[in-house]
mmCIF file of C-alpha atoms in Angstrom:
data_model
loop_
_atom_site.group_PDB
_atom_site.id
_atom_site.type_symbol
_atom_site.label_atom_id
_atom_site.label_comp_id
_atom_site.label_asym_id
_atom_site.label_seq_id
_atom_site.Cartn_x
_atom_site.Cartn_y
_atom_site.Cartn_z
ATOM 1 C CA MET U 1 11.015 -18.102 13.495
ATOM 2 C CA MET U 2 8.744 -15.829 11.398
ATOM 3 C CA HIS U 3 6.507 -13.882 12.467
ATOM 4 C CA ARG U 4 3.340 -13.303 10.756
ATOM 5 C CA ALA U 5 0.796 -10.192 10.452
ATOM 6 C CA VAL U 6 -3.264 -10.927 10.149
ATOM 7 C CA ALA U 7 -3.979 -11.130 6.530
ATOM 8 C CA LEU U 8 -7.603 -11.183 5.413
ATOM 9 C CA SER U 9 -9.386 -10.904 1.842
ATOM 10 C CA PRO U 10 -9.416 -14.039 0.039
ATOM 11 C CA ARG U 11 -7.938 -12.715 -3.519
ATOM 12 C CA PHE U 12 -9.668 -11.972 -5.557
ATOM 13 C CA PRO U 13 -9.977 -14.209 -9.696
ATOM 14 C CA LYS U 14 -10.045 -10.487 -11.570
ATOM 15 C CA PRO U 15 -9.985 -6.851 -10.785
ATOM 16 C CA THR U 16 -13.916 -5.474 -10.540
ATOM 17 C CA LEU U 17 -14.105 -1.403 -9.459
ATOM 18 C CA GLY U 18 -16.642 -0.163 -7.626
ATOM 19 C CA LEU U 19 -17.148 3.093 -8.894
ATOM 20 C CA LEU U 20 -18.255 5.064 -5.607
ATOM 21 C CA SER U 21 -16.942 8.229 -4.728
ATOM 22 C CA TYR U 22 -17.864 10.006 -8.762
ATOM 23 C CA LYS U 23 -21.101 8.966 -8.593
ATOM 24 C CA ARG U 24 -22.023 9.978 -5.058
ATOM 25 C CA ALA U 25 -20.369 13.980 -5.717
ATOM 26 C CA MET U 26 -22.669 13.939 -8.730
ATOM 27 C CA PRO U 27 -25.903 11.983 -8.396
ATOM 28 C CA GLY U 28 -27.243 11.001 -11.862
ATOM 29 C CA ALA U 29 -24.403 11.658 -13.683
ATOM 30 C CA THR U 30 -24.000 10.008 -17.225
ATOM 31 C CA ALA U 31 -20.678 9.083 -18.695
ATOM 32 C CA ALA U 32 -21.759 11.878 -21.150
ATOM 33 C CA VAL U 33 -22.424 14.518 -18.386
ATOM 34 C CA CYS U 34 -19.214 13.771 -16.964
ATOM 35 C CA ARG U 35 -17.112 14.116 -20.011
ATOM 36 C CA ALA U 36 -19.269 17.699 -20.420
ATOM 37 C CA ARG U 37 -18.119 19.180 -17.086
ATOM 38 C CA HIS U 38 -14.542 18.182 -18.022
ATOM 39 C CA GLY U 39 -14.431 18.931 -21.888
ATOM 40 C CA VAL U 40 -13.528 17.578 -24.595
ATOM 41 C CA HIS U 41 -9.543 16.225 -23.777
ATOM 42 C CA ASN U 42 -8.530 13.703 -26.366
ATOM 43 C CA ASP U 43 -4.867 12.748 -24.735
ATOM 44 C CA ALA U 44 -4.346 11.954 -21.249
ATOM 45 C CA SER U 45 -0.041 11.650 -20.998
ATOM 46 C CA GLU U 46 -0.484 15.967 -21.313
ATOM 47 C CA PHE U 47 -1.061 15.523 -17.340
ATOM 48 C CA PHE U 48 1.425 12.592 -16.904
ATOM 49 C CA PRO U 49 3.336 12.384 -14.406
ATOM 50 C CA ILE U 50 1.188 13.648 -11.879
ATOM 51 C CA SER U 51 3.065 11.736 -9.224
ATOM 52 C CA SER U 52 5.465 14.667 -8.575
ATOM 53 C CA ALA U 53 3.030 17.952 -8.340
ATOM 54 C CA LEU U 54 2.323 17.598 -5.059
ATOM 55 C CA PRO U 55 6.197 17.709 -3.623
ATOM 56 C CA GLU U 56 5.064 19.256 -0.128
ATOM 57 C CA LEU U 57 2.318 15.863 0.267
ATOM 58 C CA GLU U 58 4.590 13.792 -1.095
ATOM 59 C CA GLU U 59 7.771 14.840 1.771
ATOM 60 C CA GLU U 60 5.120 14.383 4.391
ATOM 61 C CA PHE U 61 4.645 10.701 3.443
ATOM 62 C CA THR U 62 7.893 9.793 2.731
ATOM 63 C CA ILE U 63 9.421 6.784 4.653
ATOM 64 C CA PRO U 64 13.473 5.745 4.753
ATOM 65 C CA SER U 65 15.002 2.886 2.429
ATOM 66 C CA VAL U 66 16.223 0.264 4.751
ATOM 67 C CA PRO U 67 18.343 -2.659 4.211
ATOM 68 C CA ASP U 68 16.207 -6.154 3.689
ATOM 69 C CA LYS U 69 18.278 -8.106 5.944
ATOM 70 C CA ILE U 70 19.136 -5.677 9.758
ATOM 71 C CA GLU U 71 21.528 -7.345 12.406
ATOM 72 C CA LEU U 72 20.275 -7.227 16.241
ATOM 73 C CA LYS U 73 23.042 -6.840 17.403
ATOM 74 C CA GLY U 74 23.097 -6.293 22.311
ATOM 75 C CA SER U 75 19.568 -5.741 23.587
ATOM 76 C CA ARG U 76 18.446 -4.023 20.413
ATOM 77 C CA ARG U 77 14.832 -4.453 19.966
ATOM 78 C CA LEU U 78 12.479 -6.225 17.817
ATOM 79 C CA VAL U 79 8.672 -5.239 17.100
ATOM 80 C CA ALA U 80 6.320 -6.605 14.660
ATOM 81 C CA ILE U 81 2.850 -4.398 13.915
ATOM 82 C CA GLY U 82 -0.455 -5.524 12.355
ATOM 83 C CA ASP U 83 -2.355 -4.900 10.433
ATOM 84 C CA VAL U 84 -3.218 -1.147 11.046
ATOM 85 C CA HIS U 85 -6.466 -0.530 8.555
ATOM 86 C CA GLY U 86 -6.866 2.981 8.813
ATOM 87 C CA ASP U 87 -7.216 3.233 13.004
ATOM 88 C CA MET U 88 -5.074 5.832 14.887
ATOM 89 C CA SER U 89 -6.341 4.636 17.879
ATOM 90 C CA LYS U 90 -5.828 1.437 17.325
ATOM 91 C CA LEU U 91 -2.670 2.190 15.560
ATOM 92 C CA ARG U 92 -1.336 4.661 18.671
ATOM 93 C CA ARG U 93 -1.779 2.381 21.439
ATOM 94 C CA SER U 94 -0.505 -0.105 19.966
ATOM 95 C CA LEU U 95 3.121 2.144 19.448
ATOM 96 C CA HIS U 96 2.781 2.959 22.756
ATOM 97 C CA ILE U 97 2.797 -0.769 23.850
ATOM 98 C CA ALA U 98 5.958 -1.423 21.885
ATOM 99 C CA GLY U 99 7.522 1.793 23.261
ATOM 100 C CA VAL U 100 8.240 3.026 20.352
ATOM 101 C CA LEU U 101 5.401 6.459 20.612
ATOM 102 C CA ASP U 102 5.827 8.505 22.943
ATOM 103 C CA PRO U 103 2.968 8.129 25.058
ATOM 104 C CA GLY U 104 3.339 13.250 26.390
ATOM 105 C CA SER U 105 3.430 13.891 23.018
ATOM 106 C CA SER U 106 0.038 15.265 21.023
ATOM 107 C CA ARG U 107 -0.986 14.124 17.672
ATOM 108 C CA ASP U 108 0.027 17.378 15.933
ATOM 109 C CA ASN U 109 3.999 16.626 16.456
ATOM 110 C CA PRO U 110 4.194 11.959 17.639
ATOM 111 C CA ARG U 111 7.898 11.750 18.815
ATOM 112 C CA TRP U 112 9.695 8.644 18.896
ATOM 113 C CA SER U 113 11.673 6.589 22.071
ATOM 114 C CA GLY U 114 12.313 3.994 20.179
ATOM 115 C CA GLY U 115 15.688 4.587 20.811
ATOM 116 C CA ASP U 116 17.187 1.593 18.507
ATOM 117 C CA THR U 117 14.668 -0.735 18.795
ATOM 118 C CA VAL U 118 13.720 -1.471 15.048
ATOM 119 C CA CYS U 119 9.820 -2.164 14.349
ATOM 120 C CA VAL U 120 7.973 -2.833 11.302
ATOM 121 C CA GLN U 121 4.720 -2.474 9.981
ATOM 122 C CA CYS U 122 3.620 -5.935 9.079
ATOM 123 C CA GLY U 123 1.188 -4.975 5.864
ATOM 124 C CA ASP U 124 -2.131 -3.917 6.035
ATOM 125 C CA VAL U 125 -2.738 -0.344 6.547
ATOM 126 C CA LEU U 126 -5.690 0.491 4.103
ATOM 127 C CA ASP U 127 -9.029 -0.003 3.727
ATOM 128 C CA ARG U 128 -11.448 -1.534 6.274
ATOM 129 C CA GLY U 129 -10.782 1.994 8.526
ATOM 130 C CA ASP U 130 -11.234 6.173 8.368
ATOM 131 C CA GLN U 131 -8.214 7.528 9.059
ATOM 132 C CA GLU U 132 -5.792 5.692 6.186
ATOM 133 C CA LEU U 133 -4.078 9.370 5.498
ATOM 134 C CA ASP U 134 -3.647 9.857 9.129
ATOM 135 C CA CYS U 135 -2.107 6.500 9.873
ATOM 136 C CA TRP U 136 0.076 6.664 7.110
ATOM 137 C CA ARG U 137 1.423 10.524 7.763
ATOM 138 C CA LEU U 138 2.267 9.279 11.943
ATOM 139 C CA LEU U 139 3.856 6.173 10.438
ATOM 140 C CA ALA U 140 6.360 8.120 8.602
ATOM 141 C CA ASP U 141 7.076 10.999 11.008
ATOM 142 C CA LEU U 142 7.902 8.248 12.979
ATOM 143 C CA ALA U 143 9.958 6.457 10.170
ATOM 144 C CA ARG U 144 11.846 9.460 9.759
ATOM 145 C CA GLN U 145 12.443 10.499 14.177
ATOM 146 C CA ALA U 146 13.131 6.360 14.140
ATOM 147 C CA GLU U 147 16.040 6.663 11.822
ATOM 148 C CA SER U 148 17.858 10.463 13.107
ATOM 149 C CA GLU U 149 18.260 8.319 16.414
ATOM 150 C CA GLY U 150 19.238 5.336 15.784
ATOM 151 C CA GLY U 151 16.616 2.746 15.057
ATOM 152 C CA THR U 152 14.939 1.504 12.334
ATOM 153 C CA PHE U 153 10.919 1.690 11.380
ATOM 154 C CA ALA U 154 10.734 -0.634 8.557
ATOM 155 C CA PHE U 155 7.040 -1.454 6.315
ATOM 156 C CA LEU U 156 5.617 -4.474 4.383
ATOM 157 C CA LEU U 157 2.987 -4.722 2.067
ATOM 158 C CA GLY U 158 0.289 -6.537 2.866
ATOM 159 C CA ASN U 159 -2.747 -8.124 0.323
ATOM 160 C CA HIS U 160 -4.522 -4.254 0.404
ATOM 161 C CA GLU U 161 -1.670 -2.339 -0.671
ATOM 162 C CA ALA U 162 -1.756 -5.015 -3.232
ATOM 163 C CA MET U 163 -5.671 -4.247 -4.420
ATOM 164 C CA ASN U 164 -5.354 -0.783 -3.891
ATOM 165 C CA PHE U 165 -2.802 -0.737 -6.364
ATOM 166 C CA GLU U 166 -5.227 -2.606 -9.818
ATOM 167 C CA GLY U 167 -7.970 0.217 -8.456
ATOM 168 C CA MET U 168 -9.960 -2.873 -5.974
ATOM 169 C CA PHE U 169 -11.260 -0.450 -4.041
ATOM 170 C CA HIS U 170 -14.218 -3.163 -1.961
ATOM 171 C CA TYR U 171 -12.986 -2.251 1.226
ATOM 172 C CA ALA U 172 -12.223 1.340 1.098
ATOM 173 C CA TRP U 173 -14.020 3.869 3.076
ATOM 174 C CA ALA U 174 -16.151 6.563 2.699
ATOM 175 C CA ASP U 175 -14.619 8.639 5.343
ATOM 176 C CA ALA U 176 -11.332 7.820 3.834
ATOM 177 C CA ASN U 177 -12.345 8.615 0.297
ATOM 178 C CA ASP U 178 -12.977 11.349 2.001
ATOM 179 C CA ASP U 179 -9.684 11.872 2.868
ATOM 180 C CA PHE U 180 -8.494 11.445 -0.700
ATOM 181 C CA GLU U 181 -10.904 13.547 -2.636
ATOM 182 C CA ARG U 182 -9.729 16.716 -0.201
ATOM 183 C CA GLU U 183 -6.196 16.392 0.723
ATOM 184 C CA ILE U 184 -5.236 15.007 -2.803
ATOM 185 C CA GLY U 185 -8.256 15.226 -5.172
ATOM 186 C CA SER U 186 -8.817 18.960 -4.635
ATOM 187 C CA SER U 187 -4.902 19.998 -3.642
ATOM 188 C CA LEU U 188 -4.340 18.394 -8.103
ATOM 189 C CA ASP U 189 -6.739 20.813 -9.202
ATOM 190 C CA GLU U 190 -5.344 23.377 -7.853
ATOM 191 C CA ALA U 191 -1.079 22.229 -8.547
ATOM 192 C CA LEU U 192 -2.603 21.121 -12.314
ATOM 193 C CA GLY U 193 -5.286 24.266 -12.694
ATOM 194 C CA THR U 194 -7.624 21.049 -13.798
ATOM 195 C CA ASP U 195 -9.477 18.645 -12.867
ATOM 196 C CA LYS U 196 -9.434 16.563 -16.918
ATOM 197 C CA TRP U 197 -6.295 14.589 -14.602
ATOM 198 C CA ARG U 198 -9.099 12.456 -13.506
ATOM 199 C CA GLU U 199 -10.448 11.216 -16.737
ATOM 200 C CA PRO U 200 -8.715 8.142 -17.194
ATOM 201 C CA TYR U 201 -9.478 7.027 -14.012
ATOM 202 C CA ASP U 202 -13.459 7.103 -15.001
ATOM 203 C CA GLY U 203 -14.733 7.660 -11.401
ATOM 204 C CA ASN U 204 -13.337 5.004 -9.889
ATOM 205 C CA LEU U 205 -12.345 7.319 -6.833
ATOM 206 C CA PRO U 206 -9.908 9.095 -8.831
ATOM 207 C CA ALA U 207 -7.918 11.149 -6.491
ATOM 208 C CA ARG U 208 -7.412 7.394 -4.227
ATOM 209 C CA TRP U 209 -6.492 5.411 -7.579
ATOM 210 C CA ALA U 210 -3.861 8.482 -8.331
ATOM 211 C CA ALA U 211 -1.904 8.632 -4.968
ATOM 212 C CA LEU U 212 -2.149 4.554 -4.702
ATOM 213 C CA GLU U 213 -1.251 3.003 -7.981
ATOM 214 C CA PRO U 214 2.472 1.941 -9.513
ATOM 215 C CA GLY U 215 3.605 5.568 -10.590
ATOM 216 C CA GLY U 216 1.364 7.463 -8.656
ATOM 217 C CA ILE U 217 1.758 9.882 -6.137
ATOM 218 C CA PHE U 218 2.777 7.780 -3.323
ATOM 219 C CA ALA U 219 5.174 5.400 -5.649
ATOM 220 C CA LYS U 220 8.468 7.038 -4.939
ATOM 221 C CA ALA U 221 8.099 8.211 -1.238
ATOM 222 C CA LEU U 222 6.121 5.596 0.495
ATOM 223 C CA LEU U 223 5.089 2.528 -1.800
ATOM 224 C CA SER U 224 7.851 1.223 -3.267
ATOM 225 C CA LYS U 225 9.714 1.463 -0.331
ATOM 226 C CA MET U 226 7.110 -1.188 1.567
ATOM 227 C CA LYS U 227 8.800 -4.629 1.404
ATOM 228 C CA VAL U 228 7.327 -8.034 0.698
ATOM 229 C CA ALA U 229 9.416 -9.825 3.305
ATOM 230 C CA MET U 230 12.575 -8.961 5.769
ATOM 231 C CA VAL U 231 14.469 -10.479 8.172
ATOM 232 C CA VAL U 232 15.688 -8.792 10.862
ATOM 233 C CA GLY U 233 18.934 -10.734 12.808
ATOM 234 C CA ARG U 234 16.715 -15.054 13.060
ATOM 235 C CA THR U 235 13.713 -13.367 12.042
ATOM 236 C CA LEU U 236 11.125 -13.694 8.946
ATOM 237 C CA LEU U 237 8.032 -11.181 8.183
ATOM 238 C CA VAL U 238 5.563 -11.509 5.793
ATOM 239 C CA HIS U 239 2.609 -10.100 5.853
ATOM 240 C CA GLY U 240 0.921 -13.545 4.871
ATOM 241 C CA GLY U 241 3.950 -16.258 4.679
ATOM 242 C CA ILE U 242 6.784 -17.752 2.864
ATOM 243 C CA THR U 243 7.336 -21.536 2.082
ATOM 244 C CA ARG U 244 11.220 -22.822 1.174
ATOM 245 C CA PRO U 245 9.393 -22.618 -3.205
ATOM 246 C CA HIS U 246 8.567 -19.401 -2.329
ATOM 247 C CA LEU U 247 11.857 -18.920 -2.235
ATOM 248 C CA GLY U 248 13.586 -20.504 -4.851
ATOM 249 C CA TYR U 249 10.696 -19.800 -6.961
ATOM 250 C CA TYR U 250 10.998 -15.157 -6.688
ATOM 251 C CA GLY U 251 14.414 -16.086 -5.955
ATOM 252 C CA GLY U 252 14.880 -14.730 -2.715
ATOM 253 C CA ILE U 253 13.941 -11.999 -0.196
ATOM 254 C CA GLU U 254 15.974 -9.144 -2.471
ATOM 255 C CA ALA U 255 14.715 -10.599 -5.585
ATOM 256 C CA MET U 256 11.241 -9.881 -4.631
ATOM 257 C CA ASN U 257 11.474 -6.819 -3.093
ATOM 258 C CA THR U 258 13.450 -5.552 -5.903
ATOM 259 C CA THR U 259 11.067 -6.943 -8.577
ATOM 260 C CA SER U 260 8.372 -5.231 -6.065
ATOM 261 C CA GLN U 261 9.983 -1.645 -5.427
ATOM 262 C CA LYS U 262 11.256 -1.375 -9.755
ATOM 263 C CA TRP U 263 6.767 -2.880 -10.602
ATOM 264 C CA ILE U 264 5.959 -0.216 -8.110
ATOM 265 C CA MET U 265 8.288 2.921 -8.824
ATOM 266 C CA GLU U 266 8.976 2.575 -12.346
ATOM 267 C CA GLN U 267 5.986 1.407 -14.637
ATOM 268 C CA GLN U 268 7.887 1.097 -17.777
ATOM 269 C CA ASP U 269 6.347 -1.216 -19.226
ATOM 270 C CA ILE U 270 2.535 -0.639 -18.254
ATOM 271 C CA ARG U 271 2.498 4.027 -18.699
ATOM 272 C CA GLU U 272 1.980 3.363 -22.354
ATOM 273 C CA GLU U 273 -0.613 1.865 -22.045
ATOM 274 C CA LEU U 274 -2.283 3.039 -19.777
ATOM 275 C CA GLU U 275 -2.095 6.437 -21.060
ATOM 276 C CA SER U 276 -4.085 4.940 -23.482
ATOM 277 C CA PHE U 277 -6.740 5.339 -22.442
ATOM 278 C CA ALA U 278 -8.129 8.376 -23.250
ATOM 279 C CA PRO U 279 -11.559 10.056 -21.942
ATOM 280 C CA GLY U 280 -14.310 9.153 -24.384
ATOM 281 C CA GLY U 281 -15.514 6.153 -24.057
ATOM 282 C CA LYS U 282 -17.179 4.524 -21.547
ATOM 283 C CA PRO U 283 -15.452 4.921 -18.435
ATOM 284 C CA TYR U 284 -16.943 1.752 -16.564
ATOM 285 C CA ILE U 285 -14.978 -0.042 -19.393
ATOM 286 C CA ASP U 286 -12.591 2.581 -19.639
ATOM 287 C CA ALA U 287 -11.733 2.249 -15.727
ATOM 288 C CA GLN U 288 -11.530 -2.291 -15.892
ATOM 289 C CA SER U 289 -8.655 -1.605 -18.040
ATOM 290 C CA ARG U 290 -6.906 0.325 -16.691
ATOM 291 C CA ALA U 291 -7.707 -2.367 -13.524
ATOM 292 C CA ASN U 292 -6.883 -5.192 -16.334
ATOM 293 C CA VAL U 293 -3.326 -3.171 -17.288
ATOM 294 C CA ILE U 294 -2.134 -2.540 -13.646
ATOM 295 C CA SER U 295 -3.218 -6.413 -12.586
ATOM 296 C CA ARG U 296 -1.570 -8.187 -16.092
ATOM 297 C CA SER U 297 1.469 -6.092 -15.210
ATOM 298 C CA MET U 298 2.031 -7.182 -11.245
ATOM 299 C CA PRO U 299 4.786 -8.881 -10.069
ATOM 300 C CA LYS U 300 3.834 -12.485 -8.747
ATOM 301 C CA CYS U 301 5.641 -11.639 -5.586
ATOM 302 C CA LEU U 302 2.188 -9.298 -5.295
ATOM 303 C CA GLY U 303 0.022 -12.041 -6.495
ATOM 304 C CA GLY U 304 -2.636 -14.629 -5.913
ATOM 305 C CA SER U 305 -0.642 -17.031 -4.201
ATOM 306 C CA SER U 306 2.462 -14.874 -3.248
ATOM 307 C CA PRO U 307 3.318 -13.954 1.024
ATOM 308 C CA LEU U 308 0.998 -11.643 0.296
ATOM 309 C CA TRP U 309 -1.494 -13.422 0.847
ATOM 310 C CA ILE U 310 -1.267 -17.073 1.699
ATOM 311 C CA ARG U 311 -2.957 -18.860 4.790
ATOM 312 C CA LEU U 312 -1.681 -21.212 5.248
ATOM 313 C CA TYR U 313 -0.280 -20.753 9.321
ATOM 314 C CA SER U 314 -3.286 -18.453 9.679
ATOM 315 C CA HIS U 315 -6.022 -21.384 9.651
ATOM 316 C CA PRO U 316 -7.007 -21.584 13.227
ATOM 317 C CA SER U 317 -6.544 -17.918 14.334
ATOM 318 C CA ASP U 318 -4.028 -17.612 17.140
ATOM 319 C CA SER U 319 -3.316 -21.655 17.264
ATOM 320 C CA GLN U 320 -0.748 -24.119 15.791
ATOM 321 C CA PRO U 321 -2.087 -24.218 12.227
ATOM 322 C CA ARG U 322 -3.706 -27.556 11.410
ATOM 323 C CA ASN U 323 -2.457 -27.824 7.500
ATOM 324 C CA PRO U 324 0.724 -30.403 8.169
ATOM 325 C CA VAL U 325 2.951 -28.499 5.723
ATOM 326 C CA ALA U 326 2.491 -25.802 7.338
ATOM 327 C CA GLN U 327 3.314 -27.173 10.375
ATOM 328 C CA GLY U 328 6.807 -28.377 9.745
ATOM 329 C CA MET U 329 7.401 -25.140 8.271
ATOM 330 C CA LEU U 330 7.289 -23.456 11.577
ATOM 331 C CA GLY U 331 10.489 -25.289 11.948
ATOM 332 C CA GLU U 332 12.441 -24.211 9.352
ATOM 333 C CA ASP U 333 15.013 -22.052 9.506
ATOM 334 C CA TYR U 334 14.421 -19.487 6.185
ATOM 335 C CA THR U 335 16.986 -16.889 7.266
ATOM 336 C CA HIS U 336 20.177 -18.624 5.665
ATOM 337 C CA THR U 337 18.584 -19.181 2.269
ATOM 338 C CA ALA U 338 16.730 -15.556 1.769
#
């Protein structure tokens, strides 16, 4: 048996960047003006890692680590929640219906009411909504409470999380970007005593990218603990879909999750190359180069034909798939080979 969260946008073959908030904040600014404003700086590496610059914020968004496989015994429930996309009101309603958020609790003090329930959010918290950080804050709070009360709240990666790793912000809404700038960008300016950390991101929503890229501010506390897939009882959960060849090619669920976690958290193989993009060149080209480095290093289990992106099960929506291969796969049991 397999749960599938709705997966949306097609995979872009190559990351292309949308330079949004920086130009809006500085109308008409040229690369030279940007550099003059921040001062000439030729060693971006002194601002790394910025991931440890905001420990209080990192603590607020911390989620517990959970195993790749969880047994369901007795009357223990499994609840799966699909795409959130920054919509706080619908997220809260979904959590209320699932019985894991106390309807009497306030937005500022949410209370886990799920007991030993296993709740899995199946990816795509990001994009297409204006309350991304608020949604993450609520989910992280409930996940910590669930752990302390015998429950489990786990999180899967979606294709929109993967896009944001690469600086592909096509579906990021302006109000959500403003939240990243207000809560993260301004805080980094103050914590570091400078805004030069922005320069290696060259105007491509630096606060958002610094938070969401591999090795970024949310890497340790949040993103590295999200999974490509997991098994709860006899249910295999994934954002887009999964096939038996996936399990063989990527080495199984545990291997996919370990590979993803290592890439998001350690980033050792790409950090040196990223640090080579010191300010001084043309901003768009440097930001594009940064995105290309991240894209090239991204594990295949997060890429275009991976379980984050596959669409075999979702056409047509809300009914049996037309694809004959997908029809056959729905009858297979993957949980023993995962």
